[in-house]
Amino acid sequence: MATMTSKPQIGFGLGQELFRKVHTRRGTKKTRTGCFCCKKRRVKCDENRPNCLRCIQFGIKCDGYPPPPKKNVNPKILVIPSTAIVERPNYSQVLAGPYARPKLMVVPSSPLKFADETEERYFRTFQNETAAELEGWFDSSFWHRLILQACVEEPFTQKVVMALAAMSTSKKLLHNTDTDTSHRAIVAQQTEFAYKQYQKALQEMRNALEKAGDSRKALIGCILVCCFESLVGNTASAHAHAISGQKLLEQWLVQHPYKNPLEIGIASPASHLIEDDIIQAANFFNCQVSAYLDPRPASEHARLRHEGDETMAHMPHKFETMRDAHRYAMLMFRRIVHSIREVAELAGDGRISTNSDFQILEEGVSALSVSPRKDQSPEPQVADPYAFAVQQGQCSLELSRWRSAFSDLYERIMLSTNKREQAAAKSLIALTKAFDITIAVSLDTDNCSCDHLTSVFQEVLDLERDVILYRKVQNPAWQYSFDLIVNCVLFTIARFCRERTIRREAISLMHMFRTREGYHDEQYYAALATKSMELEEEGVETDYIPARARVRQLDEIVHPEQRWSRFHYVRGTDETVRVAEFRW
């Protein structure tokens, strides 16, 4: 092997070797504090003050020196580099399962200022823990990148983020420890900090949005406010903000129509203004409002059920990624919910027993009163039952098409070692099956349309059991999730399945899961399902509940603070109106 010499060797192919002495310039330490003239001429400056001697020697005017750089002496300023790709800490890696590849998180670039160490600690808690919990099963840049960038752009976002982290931490402490004096004091401090930051954020948010009507900032703010109100249990307030957020999103979509009809419902029409993942996160409003107390009339649901007609018509025959499967699934679910809501609004007879036939008559901290719409005529307004049957058949066909497109990807995921992705895939399949059940009861008149679906109930229950067990093993203290994934499925089983063993296990899993999704109180729904089961089993000795004993709910008054509810119902063919009460 040839050795390196101090003289470069240049071969000319003539058997001659020419050597040339290399003259090297003595290196000097670079400085950035020289005068402007020397910098421009690229020569060393002697940095004499007030004028450089080199400039005087050459007979030119010295232009002086740049001001000294400001030193960052505030220890409470967190600088996050723009190019840094930070691996999530151990807590978030646990969520991905022991065999999954750790997720990498891109963080924003700019200093984040904190008043004290407490603020910085809770911001770190959000970054490392709370964001992963809110994200749930499906990867999105919304919680781990866009929200962090928004914290730099708008101080109110940073304050809501710290409030969410503090409130989530306090609830975990209550869940994991005994309520002795020391723990109660810590919880009180965390709760007080959360509310103070939240109140400051609301004031700053109002001021910022009044000065500049930025739809992007407004959507992000509304999502965060809904999350905080949901986490603390203010269902009425969260629902009101969700309705406002949905209106804001629809207004923006009207102002920015889609150029590509195949992207409607799965992407942003103007991603340079509002990113795709923000639009997908904002669909939270539609899902939550539709599944709770939806004030929109049947005509509005009839319009919204056509969202993304061409997108679904050109849905891929095979999904390549969970991201694509999830986006098409969410669009499909929204369309189906609006179709069912349209039927329920026109029927006006409380056929769907998931509180979706009711509107809010009073919003307040003390109670939520729900009852059939006052503007509905005494007679049902279903003009053409056959047309609605065809409509529901189309919904069922979309579910089948989606499952077919997902089948190959689902098999690959089940053969992989990524436990988190397996749980996500199972939750999507369970949701599609739950929608099959909901479609079956949407035109039901005798509460018997699900009698032949016992095997489907069992299949869905098995899937949800796996999902919940995995989540509880990975993070037993998980208190809140952004997506409506598990509780609605379990409630569907507990409400419509009349096989005692399956029904009881569904209710048991709801108690075991004990995680609020959106602003839906899981304990309330478990108590409601339990009360319905007790009413139907009263006086019944058989394992299966006969039609004569089945309950149809008519109205309800809910007191979230007192954790108490009362509703009217009829049982079987007996039109006698009865009253039931329960607590949770």
XYZ file of C-alpha atoms in Angstrom:
584
model
C 0.000 0.000 0.000
C 1.303 3.425 -0.912
C 2.304 5.746 1.892
C 1.353 9.399 2.145
C 4.179 11.932 1.747
C 4.345 15.592 2.493
C 4.776 16.306 -1.224
C 1.927 15.570 -3.622
C 2.771 13.093 -6.376
C 1.407 13.735 -9.857
C 1.802 11.039 -12.510
C 1.830 11.925 -16.211
C 2.070 8.388 -17.553
C 5.624 9.007 -18.920
C 7.488 7.385 -16.076
C 8.344 10.783 -14.658
C 7.409 12.095 -11.249
C 7.257 15.818 -10.699
C 7.417 17.284 -7.272
C 6.226 20.691 -6.338
C 6.710 22.434 -3.084
C 3.415 23.418 -1.567
C 3.356 26.762 0.178
C 0.738 26.761 2.886
C -0.594 29.819 4.639
C -0.284 29.882 8.380
C -3.715 29.359 9.885
C -5.240 31.987 12.091
C -8.179 31.871 14.367
C -11.294 33.257 12.692
C -13.095 36.066 14.390
C -16.491 37.599 13.755
C -15.891 40.799 15.696
C -13.784 42.697 13.145
C -14.792 45.987 11.535
C -17.104 46.080 8.538
C -14.344 47.132 6.095
C -11.992 44.286 7.005
C -14.861 41.806 6.803
C -15.724 43.053 3.339
C -12.082 42.871 2.192
C -11.677 39.453 3.898
C -8.547 40.461 5.797
C -7.652 40.145 9.443
C -8.708 43.109 11.554
C -6.629 44.279 14.504
C -9.903 45.348 16.176
C -8.447 48.598 17.443
C -11.103 50.927 18.837
C -12.656 53.225 17.785
C -11.004 52.813 14.334
C -9.123 49.862 12.886
C -5.365 50.617 12.405
C -5.304 48.525 9.215
C -7.931 50.799 7.652
C -5.988 53.900 8.741
C -2.749 52.454 7.277
C -4.464 51.922 3.896
C -5.994 55.367 4.007
C -9.621 54.298 4.002
C -12.435 55.195 6.333
C -13.201 52.577 8.976
C -16.953 51.921 9.134
C -16.860 50.701 12.698
C -17.872 47.465 14.330
C -21.128 45.509 14.611
C -22.878 45.607 17.991
C -21.905 42.795 20.370
C -24.269 39.795 20.294
C -26.853 39.629 23.042
C -26.183 36.895 25.529
C -29.059 34.656 26.605
C -28.928 35.012 30.367
C -32.518 33.875 31.084
C -32.366 30.264 32.292
C -36.132 29.899 31.757
C -35.960 30.139 27.955
C -36.080 26.808 26.194
C -34.461 26.870 22.755
C -35.490 24.000 20.516
C -33.361 23.613 17.355
C -35.220 23.463 14.051
C -33.297 20.500 12.644
C -33.413 18.405 15.764
C -35.148 15.073 15.537
C -35.705 13.925 19.066
C -36.552 10.397 20.041
C -39.559 10.269 22.337
C -38.730 9.408 25.942
C -39.427 6.008 27.423
C -43.032 6.802 28.356
C -44.106 7.375 24.772
C -42.043 4.488 23.464
C -43.970 2.198 25.764
C -47.158 3.164 23.953
C -45.734 1.746 20.747
C -45.139 -1.648 22.313
C -41.935 -3.445 23.181
C -41.159 -4.495 19.619
C -42.189 -1.421 17.682
C -39.648 0.978 16.226
C -39.391 4.086 18.421
C -41.178 7.033 16.881
C -39.175 10.124 16.052
C -40.549 13.546 16.775
C -39.622 16.719 14.919
C -39.729 19.705 17.230
C -40.159 23.375 16.344
C -37.455 25.988 16.099
C -37.631 29.033 18.357
C -37.203 29.949 22.003
C -40.066 29.110 24.333
C -40.223 31.384 27.347
C -41.405 30.199 30.734
C -42.154 32.229 33.830
C -40.759 29.525 36.118
C -39.627 25.932 36.302
C -43.186 24.699 36.860
C -44.301 25.953 33.459
C -41.316 24.343 31.755
C -41.935 21.050 33.571
C -45.552 20.816 32.436
C -44.634 21.768 28.894
C -42.140 18.901 28.917
C -44.848 16.649 30.325
C -47.117 17.509 27.417
C -44.320 16.975 24.923
C -43.264 13.624 26.343
C -46.517 12.123 27.686
C -49.775 13.995 27.118
C -49.296 14.419 23.364
C -48.831 10.659 22.932
C -52.021 9.949 24.874
C -54.033 12.463 22.860
C -52.690 11.045 19.614
C -53.958 7.593 20.540
C -53.447 4.776 18.082
C -52.975 6.652 14.813
C -49.854 8.620 13.919
C -50.394 12.305 13.232
C -48.134 15.334 13.075
C -50.849 17.396 14.757
C -49.967 16.661 18.385
C -46.194 16.159 18.094
C -45.208 18.839 15.587
C -47.947 21.300 14.643
C -49.070 21.960 18.208
C -45.466 22.529 19.332
C -44.963 24.957 16.454
C -48.179 26.718 17.432
C -46.773 27.131 20.962
C -43.984 29.213 19.448
C -46.325 31.228 17.228
C -49.021 31.962 19.816
C -48.512 32.163 23.606
C -52.121 31.088 24.276
C -51.411 27.690 22.699
C -48.480 27.150 25.037
C -50.658 27.986 28.041
C -53.428 25.543 27.059
C -50.809 22.853 26.487
C -49.385 23.372 29.991
C -52.918 23.371 31.441
C -53.709 20.065 29.717
C -50.527 18.469 31.016
C -51.098 19.678 34.584
C -54.730 18.550 34.655
C -53.868 15.164 33.155
C -51.102 14.703 35.731
C -53.455 15.517 38.611
C -56.024 12.991 37.409
C -53.363 10.296 37.084
C -52.234 10.978 40.639
C -55.791 10.571 41.893
C -56.125 7.357 39.903
C -52.856 5.781 41.028
C -52.581 6.731 44.709
C -54.574 6.866 47.890
C -56.257 10.174 48.597
C -54.267 11.062 51.712
C -53.575 14.636 52.775
C -50.238 15.005 50.978
C -51.589 13.689 47.696
C -54.679 15.867 47.919
C -52.452 18.896 48.400
C -50.378 18.041 45.330
C -53.496 17.420 43.252
C -54.927 20.751 44.417
C -51.739 22.557 43.363
C -51.737 20.892 39.945
C -55.415 21.635 39.414
C -55.008 25.273 40.465
C -52.060 25.701 38.095
C -54.057 24.142 35.241
C -57.048 26.432 35.718
C -54.872 29.550 36.010
C -53.048 28.750 32.780
C -56.330 27.921 31.055
C -57.950 31.222 32.063
C -54.922 33.159 30.843
C -55.020 31.241 27.575
C -58.704 32.011 26.987
C -58.121 35.736 27.438
C -55.080 35.764 25.162
C -56.950 33.669 22.606
C -59.840 36.137 22.455
C -57.461 39.061 22.026
C -55.384 37.316 19.354
C -58.364 36.167 17.279
C -60.122 39.524 17.537
C -57.091 41.313 16.089
C -56.597 38.853 13.226
C -59.205 36.344 12.181
C -56.833 33.451 11.556
C -58.881 30.301 10.889
C -55.882 28.041 11.451
C -55.182 29.444 14.925
C -58.895 29.453 15.716
C -59.261 25.753 14.823
C -56.207 24.780 16.871
C -57.443 26.833 19.809
C -60.926 25.350 19.611
C -59.559 21.793 19.548
C -57.405 22.446 22.610
C -60.266 24.127 24.490
C -62.553 21.160 23.744
C -59.872 18.799 25.023
C -59.413 20.702 28.286
C -63.160 21.056 28.940
C -63.596 17.354 28.173
C -60.741 16.332 30.437
C -62.188 18.216 33.434
C -65.688 16.894 32.727
C -67.415 20.065 31.491
C -69.475 18.222 28.902
C -71.882 21.075 28.108
C -69.063 23.558 27.549
C -67.055 21.082 25.456
C -70.123 20.326 23.337
C -70.825 24.032 22.760
C -67.220 24.620 21.654
C -67.369 21.565 19.387
C -70.454 22.982 17.656
C -68.644 26.314 17.194
C -65.545 24.551 15.880
C -67.598 22.558 13.396
C -69.214 25.756 12.071
C -65.797 27.391 11.768
C -64.430 24.421 9.822
C -67.409 24.348 7.456
C -67.118 28.092 6.796
C -63.449 27.736 5.925
C -64.132 24.812 3.609
C -66.770 26.879 1.802
C -64.256 29.683 1.330
C -61.613 27.240 0.044
C -63.331 24.661 -2.182
C -61.516 21.514 -3.223
C -59.834 21.573 -6.632
C -59.480 17.790 -6.642
C -62.809 16.076 -5.791
C -60.943 12.858 -4.926
C -59.381 14.573 -1.884
C -62.632 15.725 -0.286
C -62.815 14.454 3.274
C -59.283 13.024 3.456
C -57.083 16.085 2.860
C -57.025 19.864 3.107
C -58.203 21.864 0.085
C -55.493 24.457 0.810
C -52.696 22.774 2.739
C -50.506 25.881 2.425
C -53.021 27.636 4.705
C -54.199 24.805 6.953
C -52.358 21.490 6.906
C -53.987 18.120 6.206
C -53.488 16.869 9.766
C -55.182 19.944 11.238
C -58.232 19.378 9.021
C -58.305 15.719 10.059
C -57.999 16.673 13.729
C -60.782 19.251 13.314
C -63.113 16.490 12.125
C -63.167 15.680 15.853
C -65.944 18.291 16.099
C -68.200 16.539 13.595
C -67.713 13.119 15.163
C -68.332 14.308 18.716
C -71.388 16.438 17.905
C -72.986 13.731 15.752
C -72.536 11.068 18.404
C -73.869 13.212 21.242
C -76.641 15.841 21.176
C -76.711 16.994 17.583
C -78.777 20.170 17.038
C -78.586 20.053 13.229
C -81.797 19.376 11.259
C -82.380 16.445 8.912
C -81.721 18.615 5.842
C -78.211 19.395 7.102
C -77.475 15.718 7.702
C -78.803 14.921 4.228
C -76.239 17.336 2.787
C -73.338 16.191 4.950
C -73.846 12.486 4.223
C -72.708 13.232 0.660
C -69.320 14.514 1.829
C -66.653 12.861 -0.305
C -68.956 10.959 -2.662
C -66.277 10.827 -5.363
C -63.545 10.130 -2.817
C -65.331 7.018 -1.585
C -66.286 5.983 -5.122
C -62.563 5.931 -5.994
C -61.382 4.420 -2.712
C -58.303 2.195 -3.312
C -58.923 -1.507 -3.738
C -56.041 -2.131 -1.321
C -54.696 0.141 1.387
C -50.919 0.310 1.633
C -50.643 2.183 4.939
C -52.618 2.581 8.159
C -52.693 6.310 7.516
C -54.705 5.859 4.317
C -56.965 3.218 5.855
C -57.671 5.457 8.845
C -58.503 8.546 6.768
C -60.909 6.710 4.480
C -62.463 5.016 7.503
C -63.082 8.320 9.289
C -64.698 9.813 6.172
C -66.876 6.735 5.793
C -67.932 6.815 9.454
C -68.933 10.485 9.210
C -71.054 9.769 6.146
C -72.795 6.849 7.848
C -73.483 8.810 11.035
C -75.101 11.631 9.042
C -77.197 9.120 7.132
C -78.424 7.548 10.382
C -79.004 10.959 11.953
C -81.122 12.002 8.979
C -83.362 8.958 9.435
C -83.591 9.560 13.189
C -84.477 13.248 12.800
C -87.214 12.537 10.274
C -88.588 9.597 12.238
C -88.608 11.627 15.444
C -89.545 8.649 17.575
C -86.357 7.860 19.489
C -85.528 4.674 17.611
C -81.799 5.044 18.051
C -80.983 4.583 21.711
C -77.633 6.369 21.814
C -78.935 9.830 22.780
C -78.549 10.838 19.121
C -82.280 11.540 18.689
C -82.181 14.394 21.162
C -81.200 18.039 21.137
C -79.969 20.280 23.942
C -82.746 22.334 25.487
C -80.592 23.766 28.248
C -76.840 24.030 28.565
C -75.343 24.629 31.950
C -73.153 23.291 34.654
C -76.054 21.883 36.631
C -77.943 19.839 34.047
C -78.428 18.885 30.433
C -82.049 18.416 29.394
C -82.675 16.352 26.297
C -85.946 15.486 24.581
C -87.378 15.086 21.071
C -87.441 18.246 18.977
C -90.306 20.619 19.632
C -90.632 21.478 15.952
C -91.389 17.905 14.933
C -94.955 17.012 14.118
C -96.665 14.296 16.197
C -96.591 11.935 13.218
C -93.279 10.518 11.949
C -92.023 12.320 8.849
C -90.378 9.370 7.098
C -91.815 9.939 3.640
C -90.203 7.011 1.899
C -88.972 4.106 4.094
C -87.821 2.244 0.990
C -85.504 5.108 0.013
C -83.939 5.096 3.465
C -83.537 1.313 3.321
C -81.619 1.739 0.050
C -79.547 4.484 1.672
C -78.614 2.249 4.589
C -77.793 -0.540 2.142
C -75.299 1.778 0.464
C -73.720 2.458 3.843
C -73.359 -1.272 4.465
C -71.775 -1.679 1.032
C -69.194 1.024 1.824
C -68.284 -0.800 5.036
C -67.789 -4.037 3.124
C -65.658 -2.304 0.477
C -63.478 -0.726 3.125
C -62.950 -4.034 4.950
C -62.017 -5.679 1.655
C -59.457 -2.953 0.908
C -58.071 -3.279 4.435
C -57.894 -7.092 4.543
C -54.374 -7.569 3.122
C -52.906 -4.781 5.228
C -54.703 -6.146 8.294
C -53.169 -9.592 7.773
C -49.682 -8.105 7.391
C -50.108 -6.088 10.567
C -51.309 -9.133 12.511
C -48.174 -11.005 11.394
C -45.897 -8.146 12.424
C -44.474 -7.442 15.891
C -45.888 -3.920 16.116
C -48.373 -4.327 18.969
C -49.546 -0.728 18.825
C -50.445 -0.955 15.143
C -52.188 -4.272 15.772
C -54.387 -2.640 18.411
C -55.156 0.240 16.022
C -56.118 -2.166 13.231
C -58.376 -4.172 15.554
C -60.097 -1.010 16.751
C -60.903 -0.005 13.154
C -62.379 -3.433 12.361
C -64.434 -3.294 15.562
C -65.751 0.142 14.581
C -66.895 -1.081 11.181
C -68.721 -3.999 12.811
C -70.332 -1.643 15.329
C -71.582 0.494 12.451
C -73.076 -2.616 10.850
C -75.075 -3.044 14.059
C -76.079 0.631 14.213
C -77.284 0.533 10.608
C -79.366 -2.537 11.424
C -81.207 -0.718 14.235
C -81.575 2.630 12.450
C -84.938 1.600 10.924
C -85.901 -0.756 13.725
C -89.452 -0.567 15.069
C -89.553 -3.474 17.532
C -86.011 -3.624 19.039
C -85.488 -7.031 17.427
C -83.346 -6.244 14.380
C -80.106 -7.425 16.082
C -81.350 -10.796 17.263
C -79.421 -12.585 14.509
C -76.150 -10.724 15.185
C -74.998 -12.521 18.333
C -71.854 -13.834 16.608
C -71.033 -10.301 15.416
C -71.433 -8.970 18.968
C -69.042 -11.651 20.217
C -66.507 -10.916 17.475
C -66.520 -7.189 18.247
C -66.256 -7.876 21.977
C -63.188 -10.087 21.423
C -61.498 -7.349 19.384
C -62.204 -4.661 21.974
C -61.007 -6.902 24.796
C -57.621 -7.250 23.059
C -57.411 -3.500 22.452
C -58.215 -2.587 26.051
C -55.909 -5.188 27.587
C -53.029 -3.962 25.436
C -53.670 -0.339 26.369
C -53.953 -1.079 30.079
C -50.759 -3.126 30.076
C -48.828 -0.357 28.348
C -50.298 2.575 30.273
C -52.696 1.778 33.150
C -53.087 5.476 34.016
C -54.348 6.568 30.592
C -57.154 9.023 31.428
C -58.110 10.778 28.197
C -58.041 10.137 24.451
C -58.857 12.434 21.559
C -60.484 9.795 19.336
C -63.902 8.227 19.853
C -62.798 4.625 19.327
C -63.592 2.238 22.214
C -66.434 3.491 24.412
C -68.953 3.941 21.588
C -68.346 0.374 20.399
C -68.752 -1.115 23.868
C -71.911 0.920 24.466
C -73.359 -0.352 21.170
C -72.822 -3.927 22.357
C -74.196 -3.268 25.845
C -77.261 -1.474 24.510
C -78.333 -3.677 21.605
C -77.094 -7.169 22.499
C -79.649 -9.102 24.559
C -77.399 -12.079 25.298
C -76.645 -11.719 28.993
C -73.032 -12.923 29.057
C -71.877 -10.740 26.159
C -73.749 -7.728 27.473
C -72.277 -8.010 30.952
C -68.741 -8.383 29.680
C -69.153 -5.270 27.510
C -70.216 -3.265 30.560
C -67.352 -4.772 32.572
C -64.870 -3.695 29.881
C -66.278 -0.167 29.960
C -65.517 -0.001 33.672
C -62.089 -1.519 33.098
C -61.217 0.853 30.244
C -62.102 3.910 32.331
C -60.790 6.366 29.747
C -62.723 9.395 28.568
C -62.779 9.727 24.777
C -63.544 13.236 23.600
C -66.185 14.643 25.911
C -68.071 11.366 26.264
C -68.108 10.276 29.918
C -67.340 6.557 29.890
C -68.715 6.061 33.407
C -72.021 7.682 32.459
C -72.456 5.396 29.450
C -71.547 2.338 31.502
C -74.168 3.331 34.088
C -76.787 3.998 31.395
C -76.140 0.607 29.792
C -76.341 -1.073 33.204
C -79.669 0.607 33.997
C -81.139 -0.388 30.620
C -80.002 -3.970 31.187
C -81.573 -4.069 34.654
C -84.891 -2.692 33.345
C -85.008 -5.251 30.545
C -84.074 -8.203 32.790
C -86.655 -7.316 35.411
C -89.058 -10.250 35.701
C -87.276 -12.206 32.921
C -85.888 -15.651 33.800
C -84.543 -16.686 30.371
C -80.983 -16.046 29.210
C -82.241 -14.067 26.227
C -84.376 -10.927 26.632
C -87.746 -11.291 24.849
C -89.214 -8.459 22.748
C -91.886 -7.709 25.342
C -89.227 -6.688 27.900
C -87.047 -4.460 25.720
C -86.700 -0.778 26.580
C -86.940 2.280 24.332
C -85.708 5.550 25.846
C -87.800 8.696 25.244
C -85.964 11.578 26.945
C -83.378 12.288 29.607
C -82.129 14.885 32.078
C -78.433 14.568 32.970
C -76.709 16.281 35.911
C -72.962 15.890 35.233
C -71.831 17.545 38.478
C -74.151 15.503 40.680
C -73.524 12.446 38.465
C -77.236 11.740 38.335
C -79.687 11.151 35.482
C -83.395 10.523 34.942
C -85.151 9.372 31.767
C -88.576 8.240 30.543
C -89.021 4.991 28.647
C -91.510 2.454 27.346
C -91.098 -1.311 27.553
C -91.996 -3.656 24.721
C -95.416 -3.075 23.169
C -96.710 -1.520 26.372
C -97.038 2.212 25.706
C -97.083 3.071 29.409
C -94.433 5.728 30.033
C -92.192 4.933 32.998
C -89.421 6.842 34.787
C -85.946 5.547 35.648
C -83.075 7.143 37.575
C -79.436 6.180 38.009
C -76.134 7.522 39.350
C -72.548 6.934 38.359
